[in-house]
Structure formats: C-alpha cells, structure tokens
Short mmCIF file of C-alpha atoms in Angstrom, two decimals:
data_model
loop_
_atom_site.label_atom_id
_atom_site.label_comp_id
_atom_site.label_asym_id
_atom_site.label_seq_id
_atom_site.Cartn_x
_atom_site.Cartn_y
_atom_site.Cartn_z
CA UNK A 1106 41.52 166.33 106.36
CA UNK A 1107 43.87 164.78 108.74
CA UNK A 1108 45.35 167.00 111.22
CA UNK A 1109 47.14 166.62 114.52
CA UNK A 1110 47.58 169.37 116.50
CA UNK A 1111 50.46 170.10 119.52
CA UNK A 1112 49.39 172.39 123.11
CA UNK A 1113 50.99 173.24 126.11
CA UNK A 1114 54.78 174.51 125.44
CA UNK A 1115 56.33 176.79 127.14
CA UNK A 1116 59.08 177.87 129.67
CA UNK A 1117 59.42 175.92 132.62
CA UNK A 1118 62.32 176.06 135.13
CA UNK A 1119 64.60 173.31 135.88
CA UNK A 1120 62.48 170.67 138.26
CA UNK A 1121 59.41 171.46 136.91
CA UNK A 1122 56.33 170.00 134.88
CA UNK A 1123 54.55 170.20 132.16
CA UNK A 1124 51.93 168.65 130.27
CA UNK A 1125 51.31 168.88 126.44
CA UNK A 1126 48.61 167.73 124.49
CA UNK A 1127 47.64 166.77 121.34
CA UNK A 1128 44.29 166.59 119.38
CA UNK A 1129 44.04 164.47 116.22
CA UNK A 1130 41.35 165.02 113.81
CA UNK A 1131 40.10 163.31 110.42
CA UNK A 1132 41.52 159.73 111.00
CA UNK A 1133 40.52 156.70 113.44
CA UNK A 1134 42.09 157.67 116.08
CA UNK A 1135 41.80 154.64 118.34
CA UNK A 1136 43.34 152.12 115.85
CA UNK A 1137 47.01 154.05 115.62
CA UNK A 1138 49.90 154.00 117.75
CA UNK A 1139 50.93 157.56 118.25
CA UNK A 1140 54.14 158.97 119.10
CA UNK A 1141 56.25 162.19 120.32
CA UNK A 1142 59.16 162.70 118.71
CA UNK A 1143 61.65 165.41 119.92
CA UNK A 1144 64.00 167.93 118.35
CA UNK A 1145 66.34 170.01 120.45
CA UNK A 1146 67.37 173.25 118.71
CA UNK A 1147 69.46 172.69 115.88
CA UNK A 1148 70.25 169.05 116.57
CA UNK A 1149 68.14 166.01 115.46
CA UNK A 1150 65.44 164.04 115.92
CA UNK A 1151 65.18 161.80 118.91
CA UNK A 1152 61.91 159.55 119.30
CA UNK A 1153 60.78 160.13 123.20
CA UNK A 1154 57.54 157.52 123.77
CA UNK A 1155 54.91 155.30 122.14
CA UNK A 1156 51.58 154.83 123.20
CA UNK A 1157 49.32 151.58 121.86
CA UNK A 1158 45.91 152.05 121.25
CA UNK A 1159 45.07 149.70 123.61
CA UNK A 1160 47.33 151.97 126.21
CA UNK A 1161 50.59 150.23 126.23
CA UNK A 1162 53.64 152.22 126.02
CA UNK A 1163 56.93 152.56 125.65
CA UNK A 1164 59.79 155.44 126.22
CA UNK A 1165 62.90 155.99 125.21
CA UNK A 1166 65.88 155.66 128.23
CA UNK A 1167 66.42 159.40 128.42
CA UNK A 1168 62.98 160.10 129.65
CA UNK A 1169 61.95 157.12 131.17
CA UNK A 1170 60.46 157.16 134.80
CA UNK A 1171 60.31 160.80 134.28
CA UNK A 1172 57.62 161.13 131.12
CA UNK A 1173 54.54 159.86 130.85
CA UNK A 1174 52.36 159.19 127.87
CA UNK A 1175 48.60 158.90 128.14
CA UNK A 1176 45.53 159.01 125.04
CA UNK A 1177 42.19 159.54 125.48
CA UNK A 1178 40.28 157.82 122.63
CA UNK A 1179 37.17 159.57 123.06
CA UNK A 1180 38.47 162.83 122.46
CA UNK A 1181 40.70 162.01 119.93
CA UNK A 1182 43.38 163.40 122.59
CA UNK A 1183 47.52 161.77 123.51
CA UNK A 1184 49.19 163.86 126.34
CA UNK A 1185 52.59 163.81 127.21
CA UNK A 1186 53.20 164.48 131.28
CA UNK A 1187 57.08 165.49 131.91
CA UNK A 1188 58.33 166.04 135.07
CA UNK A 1189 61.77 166.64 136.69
CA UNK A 1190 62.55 168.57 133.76
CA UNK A 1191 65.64 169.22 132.86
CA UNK A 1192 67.43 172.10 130.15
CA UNK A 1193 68.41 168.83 127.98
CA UNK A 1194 64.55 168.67 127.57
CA UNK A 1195 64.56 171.90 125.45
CA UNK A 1196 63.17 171.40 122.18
CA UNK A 1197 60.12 171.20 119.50
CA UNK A 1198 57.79 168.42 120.56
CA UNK A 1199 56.31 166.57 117.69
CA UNK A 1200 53.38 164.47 117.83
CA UNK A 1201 53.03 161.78 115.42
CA UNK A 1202 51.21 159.14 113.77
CA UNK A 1203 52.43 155.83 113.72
CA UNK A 1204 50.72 153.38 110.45
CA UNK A 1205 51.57 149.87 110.31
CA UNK A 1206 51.40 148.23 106.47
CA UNK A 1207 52.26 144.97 105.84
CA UNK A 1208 53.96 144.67 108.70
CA UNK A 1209 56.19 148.04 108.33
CA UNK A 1210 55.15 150.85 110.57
CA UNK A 1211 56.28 154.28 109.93
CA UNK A 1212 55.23 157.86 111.32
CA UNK A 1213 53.06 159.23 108.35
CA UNK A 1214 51.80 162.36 109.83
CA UNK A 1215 53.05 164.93 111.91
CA UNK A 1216 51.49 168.22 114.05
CA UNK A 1217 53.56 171.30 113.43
CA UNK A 1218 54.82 170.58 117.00
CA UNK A 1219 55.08 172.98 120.28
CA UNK A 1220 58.27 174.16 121.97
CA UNK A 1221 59.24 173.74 124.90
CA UNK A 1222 62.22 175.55 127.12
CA UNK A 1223 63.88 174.76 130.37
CA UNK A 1224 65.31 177.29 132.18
CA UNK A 1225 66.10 179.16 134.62
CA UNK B 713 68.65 150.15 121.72
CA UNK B 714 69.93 150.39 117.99
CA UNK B 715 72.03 152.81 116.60
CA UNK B 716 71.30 154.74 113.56
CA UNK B 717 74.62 156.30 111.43
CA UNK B 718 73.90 158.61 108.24
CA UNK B 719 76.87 159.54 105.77
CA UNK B 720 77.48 162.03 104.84
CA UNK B 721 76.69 164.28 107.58
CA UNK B 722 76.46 167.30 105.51
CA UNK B 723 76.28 166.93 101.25
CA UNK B 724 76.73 170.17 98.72
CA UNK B 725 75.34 169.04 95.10
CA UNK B 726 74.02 171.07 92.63
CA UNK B 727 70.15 170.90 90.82
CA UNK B 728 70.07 168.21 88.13
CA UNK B 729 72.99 165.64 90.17
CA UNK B 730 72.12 162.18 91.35
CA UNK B 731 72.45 162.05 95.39
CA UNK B 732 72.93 159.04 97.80
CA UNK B 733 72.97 159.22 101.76
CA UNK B 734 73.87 155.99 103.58
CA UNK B 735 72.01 154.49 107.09
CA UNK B 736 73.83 152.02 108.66
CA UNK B 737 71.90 150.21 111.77
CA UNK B 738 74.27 148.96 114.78
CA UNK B 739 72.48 145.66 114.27
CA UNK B 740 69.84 143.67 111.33
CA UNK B 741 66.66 145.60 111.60
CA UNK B 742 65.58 143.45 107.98
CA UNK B 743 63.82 146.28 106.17
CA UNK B 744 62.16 147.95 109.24
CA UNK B 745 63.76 151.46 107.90
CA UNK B 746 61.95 154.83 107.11
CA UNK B 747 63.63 157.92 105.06
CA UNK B 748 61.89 161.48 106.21
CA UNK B 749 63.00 165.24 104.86
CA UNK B 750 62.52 167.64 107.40
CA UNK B 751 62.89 171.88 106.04
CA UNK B 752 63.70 174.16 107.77
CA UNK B 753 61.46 175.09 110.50
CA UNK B 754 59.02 172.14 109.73
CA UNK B 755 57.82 168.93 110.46
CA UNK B 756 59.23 165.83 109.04
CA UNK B 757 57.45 164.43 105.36
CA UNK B 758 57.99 160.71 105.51
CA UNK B 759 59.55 159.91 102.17
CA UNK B 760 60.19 156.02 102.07
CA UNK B 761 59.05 153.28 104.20
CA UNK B 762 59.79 149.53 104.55
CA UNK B 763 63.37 150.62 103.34
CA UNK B 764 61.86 150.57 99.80
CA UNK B 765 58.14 151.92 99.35
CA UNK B 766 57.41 155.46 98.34
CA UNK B 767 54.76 156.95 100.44
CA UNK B 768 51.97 158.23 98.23
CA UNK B 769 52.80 161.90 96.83
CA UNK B 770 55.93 161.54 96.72
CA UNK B 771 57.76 162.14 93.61
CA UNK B 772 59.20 158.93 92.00
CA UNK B 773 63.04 160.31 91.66
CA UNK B 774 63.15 159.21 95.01
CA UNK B 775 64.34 155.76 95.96
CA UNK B 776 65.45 153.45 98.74
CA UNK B 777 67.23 150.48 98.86
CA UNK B 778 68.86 147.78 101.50
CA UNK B 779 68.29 145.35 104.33
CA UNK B 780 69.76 144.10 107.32
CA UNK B 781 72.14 146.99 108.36
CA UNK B 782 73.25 149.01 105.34
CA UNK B 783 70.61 151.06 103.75
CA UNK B 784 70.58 153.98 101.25
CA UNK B 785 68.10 157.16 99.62
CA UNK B 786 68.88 157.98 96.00
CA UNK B 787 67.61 161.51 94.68
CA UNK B 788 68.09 160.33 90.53
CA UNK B 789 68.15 164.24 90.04
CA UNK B 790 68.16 167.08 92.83
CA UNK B 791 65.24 169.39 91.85
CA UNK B 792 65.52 172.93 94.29
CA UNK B 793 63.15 171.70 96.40
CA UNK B 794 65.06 168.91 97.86
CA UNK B 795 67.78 170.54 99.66
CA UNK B 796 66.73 169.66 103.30
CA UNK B 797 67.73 167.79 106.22
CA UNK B 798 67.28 163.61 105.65
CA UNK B 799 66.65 161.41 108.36
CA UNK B 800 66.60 157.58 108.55
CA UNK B 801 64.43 156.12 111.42
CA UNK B 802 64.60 151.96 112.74
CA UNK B 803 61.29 150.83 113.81
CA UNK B 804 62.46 147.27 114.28
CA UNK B 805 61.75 147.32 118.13
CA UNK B 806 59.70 149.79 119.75
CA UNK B 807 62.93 151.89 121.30
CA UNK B 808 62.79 153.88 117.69
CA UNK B 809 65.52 155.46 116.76
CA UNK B 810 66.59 158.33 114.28
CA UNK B 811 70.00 158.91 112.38
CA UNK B 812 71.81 161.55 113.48
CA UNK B 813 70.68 163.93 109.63
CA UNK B 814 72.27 164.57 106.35
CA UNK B 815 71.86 168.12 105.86
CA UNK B 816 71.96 168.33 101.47
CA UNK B 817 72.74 172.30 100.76
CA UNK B 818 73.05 173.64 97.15
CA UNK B 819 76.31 173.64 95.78
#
C-alpha cells in the first residue's frame, strides 16, 4: 500500500531549527516530485517547497533562504530543514506526492502530517 | 506568483442540493487546476485534476469544469459526507498555490 509518513514536529522557540522527515513506502519513490504543503491552525493550505527527483527544487517566497528541502532516494526519505523559525511557521506539515499525467501534475497522496509550534 | 480566489468562502446547503464553488486564477493557468476536500482534522483527498478529470475512487457526482482563469466544482447532489473544506490548487508554474477554502456546512 502506498503510504507516506511525517517525523520530527514539535515546539521550537522563535530562532530555532528543526528538521522533519518523511518516509514514503509502496510507490517508486525516485520518479515523483514530492512536496510539503503547510496548514497553519485553522487557516488554509499554503504549498512551502518542491523537490525534483533529480534534486531540483523550488520554495515558496515565505520560506525561501530560510527552508531547505532535501530526498534521499535510497531510503525512500524527503526532509525538510527550517531554520530562523518564526511563530508564522506554526502549523501541520504535510508531505505530499506530486504525479504528473498527461502533462497535469497534481498531489495524489498525502502523510497524515506532523505539527509543528513556534514559541516562546 | 499566481493568485488563487474561491467563492463562496463559506456555503450552507442541505443533503440532496446541487453545489458549485468558483476558482478564479490572477492569471491563464489553461487547465493546470486541482480540486481537493480536506475534513476536519485530515489530510487533503484530491478530488479533480487537470480542471476536469476525476481521480480514481471518487464518486462521479463530482465534476469540474473551466480553463484559463475561471474554474468551478459541481457536487450534482450533496450526500452527508461531503460537507468539508474545498480547496483549488494552480500547478501551472512550480510556485503552487492554494485558494484560500470553501468551507460547505449542512444547512
């Protein structure tokens, strides 16, 4: 079955870093562009970074210079490295699998996400 | 980056109606528009892709229609489970970008 699992929330003071993680399972891994997607409590959801699987990436302006996506193919792994965090940060963290089909792409599966709070 | 508007923000309709929510794109993004339904509590389920194509599963009273900028998700006939939170989603250029939600509550 495909799965995609979210680690590594938690609270983190203003400044700070964290790194989450997530492990995909039952799928070729390498071949998909995966993506975290963001939802701050009881607001919407706000895409945060892409990662190619041949490493390229991209990241949305609020977290740019500050995030940084990363995949290991081998372990079936795509980490998320955010620094200078700030309380704006607070939310679920979805990771997410990104399918292209004749020529549409579209995030088909999602982990159950990990939360993450900044403050002090 | 592209902007993303839903209408109605919020939508009270009772089981049995016929729903539509609107996505309107600050520029053309052709058909390069997703629908998801997000309950409370978890993930997104992406319901339409392309701005047209039901993902598999899905249950055929939902539909989606448009290009260019305007864009819309019919429900032919709410069913209990479909009161949720509906997003629309651009992936035109790789800065993605989400509508802001239509939250559909029971009437």
């Amino acid at each position: 079955e495909e799965d995609l699992v979210e680690s590594g929330g938690g609270l983190v003071q203003p400044g700070g870093s964290l790194r989450l993680s997530c492990a995909a399972s039952g799928f070729t891994f390498s071949s998909n562009y995966m993506s975290w997607v963001r939802q701050a409590p009881g607001k919407g959801l706000e895409w945060v970074s892409v990662i190619y699987g041949g490493g390229t990436t991209f990241y949305a302006d609020s977290v740019r210079r500050r995030f940084t996506i990363s995949r290991d193919n081998s372990k079936k792994m795509v980490f998320l490295q955010m620094n200078s965090l700030r309380v704006a940060d607070t939310a679920v963290y979805y990771c997410a699998r990104e399918t292209a089909l004749a020529g549409a792409t579209f995030f088909d599966l999602w982990g159950r996400g990990t939360l993450v709070t900044v403050s002090s | 980056d592209i902007q993303m508007t839903q209408s109605p923000s919020s939508l009270s309709a009772s089981v049995g109606d016929r729903v539509t929510i609107t996505c309107r794109a600050s520029q053309n993004i052709n058909t390069y528009l997703n629908w998801y339904q997000q309950k409370s509590g978890k993930a997104p389920k992406l319901l339409i892709y392309a701005a047209s194509s039901l993902q598999s599963g899905v249950p055929s009273r939902f539909s989606g229609r448009g290009s260019g900028t305007d864009f819309t998700l019919t429900i032919s006939s709410l069913q209990p489970e479909d009161f949720a939170t509906y997003y629309c989603q651009q992936s035109h250029n790789t800065v993605y970008s989400f509508g802001q939600g239509t939250k559909l509550e029971i009437k």
